Coordinates of C-alpha atoms in Angstrom, one line a residue:
M1 CA 18.6 -5.6 48.3
T2 CA 22.3 -5.0 48.4
V3 CA 22.8 -6.9 45.2
L4 CA 20.1 -5.0 43.4
S5 CA 21.5 -1.7 44.6
N6 CA 24.9 -2.6 43.3
I7 CA 23.5 -3.5 39.9
S8 CA 21.5 -0.2 39.8
S9 CA 24.6 1.9 40.8
T10 CA 26.8 0.3 38.2
R11 CA 24.5 0.3 35.2
I12 CA 24.7 3.1 32.6
W13 CA 21.1 4.2 32.0
D14 CA 21.8 6.7 29.2
A15 CA 24.1 4.8 26.9
S16 CA 21.8 5.6 23.9
R17 CA 21.9 9.3 24.8
Q18 CA 25.7 9.3 25.1
S19 CA 25.9 7.5 21.7
R20 CA 23.6 10.1 20.2
E21 CA 25.8 12.9 21.5
Q22 CA 28.9 11.3 20.1
R23 CA 27.3 10.9 16.7
I24 CA 26.0 14.5 16.7
A25 CA 29.5 15.8 17.6
A26 CA 31.0 13.7 14.8
G27 CA 28.4 14.9 12.3
S28 CA 28.7 18.5 13.3
A29 CA 32.1 18.7 11.7
Y30 CA 30.3 18.7 8.4
A31 CA 27.4 21.0 9.3
S32 CA 26.7 24.7 9.8
G33 CA 24.1 24.6 12.5
K34 CA 21.8 21.9 11.2
Q35 CA 22.6 22.5 7.5
V36 CA 24.9 20.2 5.6
A37 CA 26.3 21.0 2.1
P38 CA 25.3 18.3 -0.5
Q39 CA 28.9 17.5 -1.2
D40 CA 29.5 16.7 2.5
T41 CA 26.6 14.3 2.8
T42 CA 28.5 11.1 2.4
K43 CA 31.0 12.1 5.0
L44 CA 28.2 13.1 7.3
L45 CA 26.7 9.6 6.9
E46 CA 30.1 7.9 7.6
A47 CA 30.3 10.1 10.8
V48 CA 26.9 9.3 12.3
I49 CA 26.2 5.7 11.2
R50 CA 27.8 2.8 13.0
P51 CA 28.4 -0.8 11.7
G52 CA 25.3 -2.9 12.4
D53 CA 23.0 0.0 12.8
R54 CA 19.3 -0.2 12.0
V55 CA 18.7 2.4 9.3
C56 CA 15.4 3.6 7.9
L57 CA 15.9 5.2 4.5
E58 CA 12.7 6.6 2.9
G59 CA 12.0 4.4 0.9
D60 CA 8.2 4.9 0.9
N61 CA 6.1 3.4 -1.9
Q62 CA 5.9 6.9 -3.5
K63 CA 8.2 9.5 -1.9
Q64 CA 11.9 8.8 -2.1
A65 CA 14.9 10.2 -0.3
D66 CA 16.8 9.6 -3.5
F67 CA 19.7 11.9 -2.8
L68 CA 20.4 10.4 0.6
A69 CA 20.0 6.9 -0.9
A70 CA 22.7 7.7 -3.5
R71 CA 25.0 9.2 -1.0
L72 CA 24.6 6.2 1.4
A73 CA 25.5 3.9 -1.5
E74 CA 28.8 5.8 -1.8
V75 CA 30.0 5.4 1.8
D76 CA 33.2 3.4 2.5
P77 CA 32.1 -0.2 3.2
S78 CA 34.9 -0.6 5.6
V79 CA 33.5 2.2 7.7
V80 CA 29.8 1.7 7.3
K81 CA 28.8 -2.0 7.0
D82 CA 26.4 -4.7 8.0
L83 CA 23.5 -2.3 8.2
H84 CA 20.0 -3.6 9.0
I85 CA 17.7 -1.7 6.6
V86 CA 14.2 -1.3 8.0
Q87 CA 12.2 0.6 5.5
S88 CA 8.7 0.3 3.9
G89 CA 9.7 0.5 0.3
V90 CA 12.7 -0.9 -1.6
V91 CA 12.0 1.0 -4.7
L92 CA 15.3 2.5 -6.1
A93 CA 18.2 0.7 -7.6
E94 CA 20.4 2.4 -4.9
H95 CA 18.4 0.6 -2.2
L96 CA 19.8 -2.7 -3.5
D97 CA 23.2 -1.3 -4.2
L98 CA 23.7 -1.2 -0.5
F99 CA 23.5 -4.9 -0.3
E100 CA 25.6 -5.5 -3.4
A101 CA 28.4 -3.4 -1.9
G102 CA 28.2 -5.0 1.6
I103 CA 27.1 -1.8 3.2
A104 CA 23.8 -3.4 4.3
K105 CA 23.3 -7.0 5.3
R106 CA 19.8 -7.5 6.7
L107 CA 16.4 -6.3 5.4
D108 CA 12.9 -5.8 6.8
F109 CA 10.5 -4.2 4.3
S110 CA 7.0 -4.1 3.0
Y111 CA 7.0 -3.2 -0.7
S112 CA 9.4 -3.5 -3.6
G113 CA 7.3 -2.7 -6.6
P114 CA 9.7 -1.9 -9.5
Q115 CA 12.6 -3.7 -7.8
G116 CA 10.6 -6.9 -7.4
T117 CA 12.6 -8.9 -9.9
A118 CA 16.0 -7.5 -8.7
I119 CA 15.2 -8.1 -5.0
A120 CA 14.4 -11.8 -5.8
R121 CA 17.7 -12.1 -7.6
T122 CA 19.6 -10.5 -4.7
L123 CA 17.9 -12.7 -2.2
K124 CA 18.8 -15.8 -4.2
S125 CA 22.4 -14.8 -4.4
G126 CA 22.6 -14.7 -0.6
K127 CA 23.5 -11.0 -0.4
I128 CA 20.4 -10.2 1.6
E129 CA 19.6 -11.7 5.0
L130 CA 15.8 -11.4 5.0
G131 CA 14.1 -10.6 8.3
A132 CA 10.5 -10.4 7.1
V133 CA 8.2 -9.0 4.4
H134 CA 5.8 -6.9 6.5
T135 CA 2.5 -5.1 6.1
Y136 CA 2.9 -1.4 6.5
L137 CA 1.2 -1.3 9.9
E138 CA 3.2 -4.3 11.1
L139 CA 6.6 -2.7 10.2
F140 CA 5.6 0.8 11.6
S141 CA 4.5 -0.9 14.8
R142 CA 7.8 -2.7 15.1
Y143 CA 9.6 0.6 14.9
F144 CA 8.3 1.2 18.4
V145 CA 9.2 -2.3 19.7
D146 CA 12.2 -4.2 18.3
L147 CA 13.1 -2.5 15.0
T148 CA 13.6 1.0 16.2
P149 CA 16.0 2.8 13.8
H150 CA 19.3 4.2 15.0
V151 CA 19.3 6.5 12.0
A152 CA 16.4 7.8 9.9
L153 CA 16.9 9.4 6.5
T154 CA 13.8 11.3 5.7
V155 CA 12.6 13.6 2.9
A156 CA 10.5 16.8 2.8
R157 CA 9.6 19.6 0.5
C158 CA 11.3 22.3 2.6
A159 CA 12.7 23.1 6.0
D160 CA 13.4 26.3 7.9
R161 CA 16.7 27.0 9.8
D162 CA 15.4 25.3 12.9
G163 CA 14.8 22.1 11.0
N164 CA 11.0 22.2 11.0
L165 CA 9.9 20.1 8.0
Y166 CA 7.1 20.6 5.6
M167 CA 6.1 17.5 3.6
G168 CA 3.2 18.8 1.7
P169 CA 0.7 16.2 0.4
N170 CA 3.3 13.4 0.6
T171 CA 3.7 13.2 4.4
E172 CA 3.4 9.4 4.1
D173 CA 5.6 7.4 6.4
S174 CA 7.8 10.3 7.7
P175 CA 6.1 11.3 11.0
V176 CA 6.1 7.7 12.3
V177 CA 9.7 7.0 11.2
V178 CA 11.0 10.3 12.7
E179 CA 9.1 9.9 16.0
A180 CA 10.3 6.3 16.6
T181 CA 13.9 7.4 15.9
A182 CA 14.1 10.7 17.6
F183 CA 12.5 9.7 20.9
K184 CA 14.8 6.7 21.2
Q185 CA 17.9 8.8 20.9
G186 CA 18.4 8.2 17.2
I187 CA 19.7 10.5 14.5
V188 CA 17.4 12.1 12.0
I189 CA 18.7 13.5 8.7
A190 CA 16.3 15.2 6.2
Q191 CA 16.7 15.7 2.5
V192 CA 14.8 18.8 1.4
N193 CA 14.2 20.7 -1.8
E194 CA 14.7 24.1 -0.3
L195 CA 15.4 26.1 2.8
V196 CA 12.8 28.7 3.7
D197 CA 12.3 31.3 6.4
N198 CA 8.9 29.9 7.4
V199 CA 7.5 26.5 6.4
P200 CA 3.8 26.5 5.3
R201 CA 3.0 24.1 8.1
V202 CA 5.0 22.0 10.5
D203 CA 4.7 18.3 9.6
V204 CA 7.7 17.3 11.7
P205 CA 9.0 19.6 14.4
G206 CA 12.6 20.8 14.2
D207 CA 13.6 19.5 17.6
R208 CA 13.3 16.0 16.1
V209 CA 15.6 16.7 13.2
D210 CA 19.4 16.8 13.6
F211 CA 20.7 17.6 10.1
V212 CA 19.2 19.0 6.9
V213 CA 20.6 18.7 3.4
V214 CA 19.2 21.0 0.6
T215 CA 19.6 18.9 -2.5
P216 CA 20.5 20.0 -6.0
E217 CA 17.3 18.4 -7.4
T218 CA 13.8 17.9 -6.1
F219 CA 13.1 14.4 -4.6
Y220 CA 11.5 11.7 -6.7
V221 CA 7.8 10.8 -6.3
E222 CA 6.5 7.7 -8.1
P223 CA 3.1 8.3 -9.8
L224 CA 2.1 4.9 -8.5
F225 CA -1.7 5.4 -8.5
T226 CA -2.2 6.9 -12.0
R227 CA -4.1 4.6 -14.4
D228 CA -4.7 5.8 -18.0
P229 CA -8.4 5.1 -18.8
A230 CA -7.4 4.3 -22.3
Q231 CA -5.6 1.2 -21.1
I232 CA -8.7 -0.2 -19.4
T233 CA -10.1 -3.3 -21.2
D234 CA -13.6 -4.5 -21.8
T235 CA -13.0 -7.5 -19.5
Q236 CA -12.0 -5.1 -16.7
I237 CA -15.1 -3.1 -17.3
L238 CA -17.2 -6.3 -17.0
G239 CA -15.5 -7.1 -13.7
A240 CA -16.4 -3.6 -12.5
M241 CA -20.0 -4.0 -13.4
L242 CA -20.2 -7.4 -11.6
A243 CA -18.6 -5.9 -8.5
I244 CA -20.9 -2.9 -8.4
K245 CA -24.2 -4.8 -9.1
G246 CA -23.2 -8.1 -7.3
I247 CA -21.4 -6.8 -4.2
Y248 CA -21.5 -3.0 -3.7
A249 CA -25.3 -2.8 -4.3
P250 CA -26.7 -5.7 -2.3
Y251 CA -24.4 -5.0 0.7
G252 CA -24.8 -1.2 0.5
V253 CA -21.1 -0.6 0.8
K254 CA -20.3 3.1 1.5
R255 CA -17.0 2.9 3.3
L256 CA -14.2 1.2 1.4
N257 CA -10.7 0.9 0.1
H258 CA -9.7 0.2 -3.5
G259 CA -6.4 -1.5 -4.3
I260 CA -4.1 -0.4 -7.1
G261 CA -4.9 -1.5 -10.6
F262 CA -7.0 -1.1 -13.7
N263 CA -9.8 -3.3 -12.3
T264 CA -10.6 -0.9 -9.5
A265 CA -9.9 2.1 -11.8
A266 CA -12.7 0.8 -13.9
I267 CA -15.0 0.7 -10.9
E268 CA -14.2 4.3 -10.1
L269 CA -14.9 5.4 -13.7
I270 CA -18.3 3.7 -14.1
L271 CA -19.7 5.0 -10.9
P272 CA -21.1 8.2 -12.6
T273 CA -22.4 6.1 -15.5
Y274 CA -23.4 2.5 -14.9
A275 CA -23.9 2.8 -11.1
E276 CA -25.8 6.1 -11.7
R277 CA -28.3 4.2 -14.0
L278 CA -28.8 1.6 -11.3
G279 CA -29.9 4.4 -8.9
L280 CA -27.0 3.8 -6.5
K281 CA -25.8 7.3 -5.9
G282 CA -25.6 8.1 -2.2
R283 CA -26.1 4.4 -1.4
I284 CA -22.6 3.1 -2.2
A285 CA -19.0 4.3 -2.4
T286 CA -19.2 7.5 -0.5
H287 CA -16.3 7.4 1.9
F288 CA -12.8 6.1 0.9
A289 CA -9.5 5.3 2.6
L290 CA -7.6 5.8 -0.6
N291 CA -4.8 7.7 -2.3
P292 CA -6.1 10.5 -4.5
H293 CA -6.5 8.4 -7.7
P294 CA -7.0 10.6 -10.7
T295 CA -9.7 8.1 -11.8
L296 CA -11.7 9.3 -8.8
I297 CA -12.1 12.7 -10.3
P298 CA -15.3 12.1 -12.4
A299 CA -17.1 10.4 -9.4
I300 CA -16.1 13.3 -7.2
E301 CA -17.2 15.9 -9.7
A302 CA -20.5 14.1 -10.2
G303 CA -21.2 14.2 -6.5
W304 CA -20.7 10.5 -5.7
I305 CA -17.8 10.8 -3.2
E306 CA -18.1 12.6 0.1
Q307 CA -14.7 12.1 1.7
V308 CA -11.3 10.7 1.0
H309 CA -8.4 10.1 3.5
S310 CA -5.1 9.2 1.9
F311 CA -2.0 7.2 2.6
G312 CA 0.1 9.4 0.3
S313 CA -0.5 11.8 -2.5
E314 CA -0.3 11.4 -6.3
V315 CA 1.7 13.4 -8.8
G316 CA -0.3 16.1 -10.4
M317 CA -3.2 16.1 -8.0
D318 CA -2.0 18.9 -5.7
D319 CA -4.1 21.8 -7.1
Y320 CA -7.1 19.6 -7.5
M321 CA -7.0 18.5 -3.9
Q322 CA -6.4 22.0 -2.6
A323 CA -9.6 23.1 -4.5
R324 CA -11.7 20.3 -3.0
P325 CA -11.3 20.7 0.8
D326 CA -14.7 19.2 1.3
I327 CA -13.4 15.9 0.0
F328 CA -9.8 15.7 1.0
F329 CA -8.0 16.4 4.4
T330 CA -6.3 19.7 3.8
G331 CA -4.2 21.8 6.2
R332 CA -4.5 25.5 6.9
D333 CA -1.9 26.1 4.1
G334 CA -4.4 24.5 1.6
S335 CA -2.4 21.4 0.8
M336 CA -3.5 17.9 1.6
A337 CA -1.9 16.0 4.5
S338 CA -1.4 12.3 4.1
N339 CA -0.3 9.8 6.7
R340 CA 0.2 6.1 5.8
M341 CA -0.1 4.8 9.4
Y342 CA -3.3 6.7 10.1
C343 CA -4.9 5.7 6.8
Q344 CA -3.8 2.0 7.1
S345 CA -5.6 2.0 10.5
A346 CA -8.6 3.6 8.9
G347 CA -8.6 1.0 6.1
L348 CA -8.3 -1.8 8.6
Y349 CA -11.0 -0.8 11.1
A350 CA -13.2 1.9 9.6
T351 CA -14.0 0.4 6.1
D352 CA -16.5 -2.3 5.3
L353 CA -14.9 -3.5 2.1
F354 CA -11.5 -4.0 0.5
I355 CA -11.3 -4.8 -3.2
G356 CA -8.0 -5.4 -5.0
S357 CA -6.2 -7.7 -7.4
T358 CA -3.4 -10.2 -7.2
L359 CA -1.1 -12.3 -9.3
Q360 CA -2.1 -15.8 -8.0
I361 CA -5.0 -17.4 -6.2
D362 CA -5.0 -21.0 -5.0
L363 CA -7.8 -23.5 -4.3
Q364 CA -8.3 -22.2 -0.7
G365 CA -8.5 -18.5 -1.9
N366 CA -5.0 -17.6 -0.6
S367 CA -3.4 -15.0 -2.8
S368 CA 0.1 -13.7 -3.4
T369 CA 2.0 -11.2 -5.5
F370 CA 5.2 -13.3 -5.0
T371 CA 6.2 -15.5 -8.0
R372 CA 9.3 -17.6 -8.7
D373 CA 11.1 -14.6 -10.1
R374 CA 9.4 -11.6 -8.6
I375 CA 9.1 -10.4 -5.0
A376 CA 6.8 -7.4 -5.1
G377 CA 6.1 -7.2 -1.3
F378 CA 2.7 -6.6 0.2
G379 CA 2.3 -3.0 1.1
G380 CA -1.0 -2.5 2.9
A381 CA -3.1 -5.2 1.2
P382 CA -2.8 -7.7 4.1
N383 CA -4.2 -5.0 6.5
M384 CA -6.9 -3.8 4.1
G385 CA -7.7 -7.3 3.0
S386 CA -8.2 -8.9 6.4
D387 CA -11.2 -9.2 8.8
P388 CA -10.1 -7.3 11.9
H389 CA -11.3 -9.3 14.9
G390 CA -10.8 -6.2 17.1
R391 CA -13.6 -4.3 15.4
R392 CA -16.5 -3.3 17.7
H393 CA -18.8 -1.0 15.7
A394 CA -21.6 -2.3 13.5
S395 CA -22.7 -1.4 10.0
E396 CA -25.2 -3.1 7.8
P397 CA -22.7 -4.4 5.2
W398 CA -20.5 -5.8 8.0
L399 CA -23.5 -7.4 9.8
K400 CA -24.9 -8.8 6.6
A401 CA -21.5 -10.4 5.7
G402 CA -21.4 -11.9 9.2
R403 CA -24.8 -13.4 8.9
E404 CA -23.9 -15.0 5.6
A405 CA -20.7 -16.5 7.1
A406 CA -22.6 -17.8 10.1
G407 CA -25.4 -19.4 8.2
E408 CA -27.6 -21.5 10.5
R409 CA -25.2 -21.4 13.4
T410 CA -26.3 -19.6 16.5
G411 CA -24.3 -17.6 18.9
L412 CA -23.3 -14.0 19.4
P413 CA -23.9 -11.7 16.4
R414 CA -20.6 -11.0 14.7
G415 CA -19.8 -9.1 11.5
R416 CA -17.4 -9.8 8.7
K417 CA -15.4 -7.4 6.6
L418 CA -15.9 -7.9 2.8
V419 CA -12.6 -8.8 1.3
V420 CA -12.9 -9.0 -2.5
Q421 CA -10.3 -10.2 -5.0
I422 CA -11.1 -9.0 -8.5
V423 CA -8.9 -10.6 -11.2
E424 CA -9.0 -11.9 -14.7
T425 CA -8.6 -15.6 -15.2
F426 CA -5.5 -15.1 -17.3
S427 CA -3.1 -12.2 -16.7
D428 CA -0.5 -10.8 -19.0
K429 CA 1.0 -13.3 -21.5
L430 CA -1.8 -15.7 -20.8
V431 CA -0.4 -16.7 -17.4
P432 CA -3.2 -18.2 -15.3
T433 CA -4.2 -16.4 -12.2
F434 CA -5.6 -19.5 -10.6
V435 CA -3.1 -22.2 -9.5
E436 CA -3.2 -25.4 -7.5
S437 CA -0.4 -24.1 -5.3
L438 CA 1.1 -20.6 -4.9
D439 CA 4.6 -20.0 -6.2
S440 CA 5.3 -18.3 -2.9
I441 CA 5.2 -21.8 -1.2
E442 CA 8.2 -23.0 -3.2
L443 CA 9.9 -19.7 -2.9
A444 CA 9.7 -19.9 0.9
K445 CA 11.4 -23.4 0.7
S446 CA 14.1 -22.2 -1.6
L447 CA 15.0 -19.2 0.6
D448 CA 14.4 -21.1 3.8
L449 CA 11.8 -18.7 5.0
A450 CA 9.9 -19.6 8.1
L451 CA 6.7 -18.1 6.8
P452 CA 5.5 -18.4 3.2
P453 CA 4.7 -15.0 1.8
V454 CA 0.9 -15.1 1.4
M455 CA -0.6 -11.6 0.8
I456 CA -4.2 -12.3 1.8
Y457 CA -5.2 -15.6 3.5
G458 CA -8.1 -17.4 2.0
D459 CA -10.2 -17.4 5.2
D460 CA -10.3 -13.6 5.0
V461 CA -11.5 -13.5 1.4
S462 CA -15.3 -13.1 1.1
H463 CA -15.7 -12.9 -2.7
I464 CA -13.8 -13.6 -5.9
V465 CA -14.8 -11.7 -9.0
T466 CA -13.7 -12.7 -12.5
E467 CA -15.1 -12.3 -16.0
E468 CA -16.9 -15.6 -15.3
G469 CA -18.9 -14.3 -12.4
I470 CA -18.8 -13.9 -8.6
A471 CA -18.0 -16.6 -6.1
N472 CA -19.4 -15.7 -2.6
L473 CA -17.2 -17.7 -0.3
L474 CA -19.1 -16.6 2.8
L475 CA -21.9 -18.9 1.8
C476 CA -19.7 -22.0 1.4
R477 CA -20.2 -24.6 4.1
S478 CA -17.2 -26.8 3.5
A479 CA -13.7 -26.7 2.2
Y480 CA -14.8 -28.7 -0.8
E481 CA -17.6 -26.2 -1.6
R482 CA -15.1 -23.4 -1.3
E483 CA -12.7 -25.1 -3.7
Q484 CA -15.4 -25.7 -6.2
A485 CA -16.7 -22.2 -6.0
I486 CA -13.2 -20.9 -6.8
R487 CA -12.9 -23.4 -9.7
G488 CA -16.3 -22.3 -10.9
V489 CA -15.1 -18.8 -11.6
A490 CA -11.6 -19.8 -12.8
G491 CA -12.6 -20.0 -16.4
Y492 CA -10.5 -22.1 -18.8
T493 CA -7.4 -22.3 -16.6
D494 CA -6.3 -25.7 -15.6
V495 CA -7.9 -25.0 -12.2
G496 CA -11.2 -24.1 -13.8
R497 CA -11.3 -27.1 -16.2
A498 CA -10.8 -29.4 -13.3
R499 CA -14.1 -28.4 -11.6
D500 CA -16.7 -30.8 -10.4
R501 CA -19.5 -29.8 -12.7
T502 CA -22.3 -31.2 -10.6
T503 CA -21.1 -29.4 -7.5
V504 CA -20.5 -26.1 -9.4
E505 CA -24.1 -26.3 -10.9
D506 CA -25.4 -26.8 -7.3
L507 CA -23.4 -23.8 -6.1
H508 CA -24.8 -21.8 -9.0
A509 CA -28.3 -22.8 -8.1
R510 CA -27.7 -21.7 -4.5
K511 CA -26.4 -18.3 -5.7
I512 CA -23.0 -19.0 -4.3
I513 CA -21.8 -18.5 -7.8
Q514 CA -23.5 -15.8 -9.9
R515 CA -22.9 -15.4 -13.6
P516 CA -23.3 -12.1 -15.4
E517 CA -26.6 -13.1 -16.8
D518 CA -27.9 -13.9 -13.2
L519 CA -27.3 -10.2 -12.4
G520 CA -28.9 -9.0 -15.6
I521 CA -25.5 -8.0 -17.1
D522 CA -24.8 -8.6 -20.8
P523 CA -21.1 -8.9 -21.3
L524 CA -21.5 -7.2 -24.7
D525 CA -22.5 -4.0 -22.8
A526 CA -19.1 -3.9 -21.1
N527 CA -17.2 -1.5 -23.3
K528 CA -15.4 1.8 -23.1
S529 CA -18.6 3.8 -23.6
L530 CA -19.4 3.2 -19.9
L531 CA -16.2 5.0 -18.8
A532 CA -16.8 8.5 -17.5
A533 CA -13.4 9.4 -18.8
R534 CA -11.6 7.5 -21.6
S535 CA -8.2 9.2 -21.5
I536 CA -5.9 11.2 -19.2
K537 CA -7.0 14.3 -21.1
D538 CA -10.6 13.5 -20.2
L539 CA -9.6 13.4 -16.5
M540 CA -8.0 16.9 -16.9
H541 CA -11.2 18.2 -18.4
W542 CA -13.4 16.7 -15.6
S543 CA -11.1 18.5 -13.1
G544 CA -11.4 21.9 -14.7
N545 CA -7.8 21.5 -15.7
L546 CA -6.7 21.4 -12.0
Y547 CA -5.2 18.0 -12.5
D548 CA -1.7 18.2 -14.0
P549 CA -0.7 14.7 -15.1
P550 CA 2.9 13.6 -15.2
A551 CA 4.7 14.1 -18.5
K552 CA 4.9 10.4 -19.2
F553 CA 1.0 10.2 -19.3
R554 CA 0.7 13.1 -21.7
N555 CA 0.3 11.6 -25.1
W556 CA -1.2 14.5 -26.9

């Protein structure tokens, strides 16, 4: 007991608080109250960040603290160095400039999107020490365990003089990042568009914010979920028809998540036309965990969709969402509130189906967006596209999928989430989607990664949809049947041509593989006449001109 008492009496129990106080004191030299002039931001960062710190720089997949990113890239590398960057999105060029300059050394992230090629190059050059490529929920969870930021650089639409932050529709990652940092004695710095007397609503309380910088320009938001209907192809429309008639209808899927892409945009745009003709209104696609895709507008206006909860917002959708509070989650100020952690949890546990696309699928159904020269990250797809074994509430789609997977086996009833990959057999430039082995396997070897970056594991995938038809992997009873079912919808790729024709014909006879004609679908009917909107301008008209599309999508 004496030894323990001595240890207790000599240990410092508030070292993190003392460090915070020292950092605040150093940073206050460049602040008036909480407000810091834009031209002093780099000096502020040099004052409060220590070498080796874990720093979260937002860095979401849409909303960017771009001013703070640029100022962080300007710090003196002899003062601020060897940072461990823990942020969901590596989206801006400045995010990678940190590693090129030696300011940052280690990286844990989820999504890289437009920087996918550059991050692959930087990794191969040895300038990034990679921790892991996470799902969003995984990274957010680790903020509260072993990747807690010492400094968080966040972004908001406005702040008041007490530091209360208003995010508007793009709340996104900010609350979870700020909470993890502030309650573990970290420093929170916010970039805002303006300082106001009273914020419209408090998304982050001011007592969690240490410094505020009013920037010369508004922060950047990527219109990540906008798809121009004019770019949707007949093949994508065919895939949408197959998904609706071959999966949504027989399972009665109401609660779901759509991934990003033209394939799912096509589904959204033929709900008020093709699905309406099938008499499916009210029976499918009523509740979404989904960003406010502009291509949802016709289905909302036609009375198909009852509710949408969002990970983030989408450029140009603010007025439309404010005018549709019965559909979206809106605050007392009228604007929508998004939250990526809440919506990821909803998509994981509260939906019955995920449908999304990918760059490569192998013979076991494993998929990845990592190729030899591109590391796009995962985002939320591994959470959405997985069967959560912790689920304990039943629904008919979930139970039906579970019965199919179980077959003749007996035991406790157990459901299955429907996880659908909808792809074309050849992607851009005639690159085959189906491969014998994922590029990510070789990438892992070349970068000495302990875990190959697989986006969705094959044993979670229930169905694969291509222009050739649908493969229901739940009904396969062996690894060989599963492989042949995948080959059976892989078309004229090398994988498809290597099919065992006898086995594939047997799988077709057992309805494990269904062709368009089996579902009464004529591929010649798959054309743009089925789209409820055929252009961005059509989406505006559907919205009553409440939708205000970004300039780059205005081609009239």
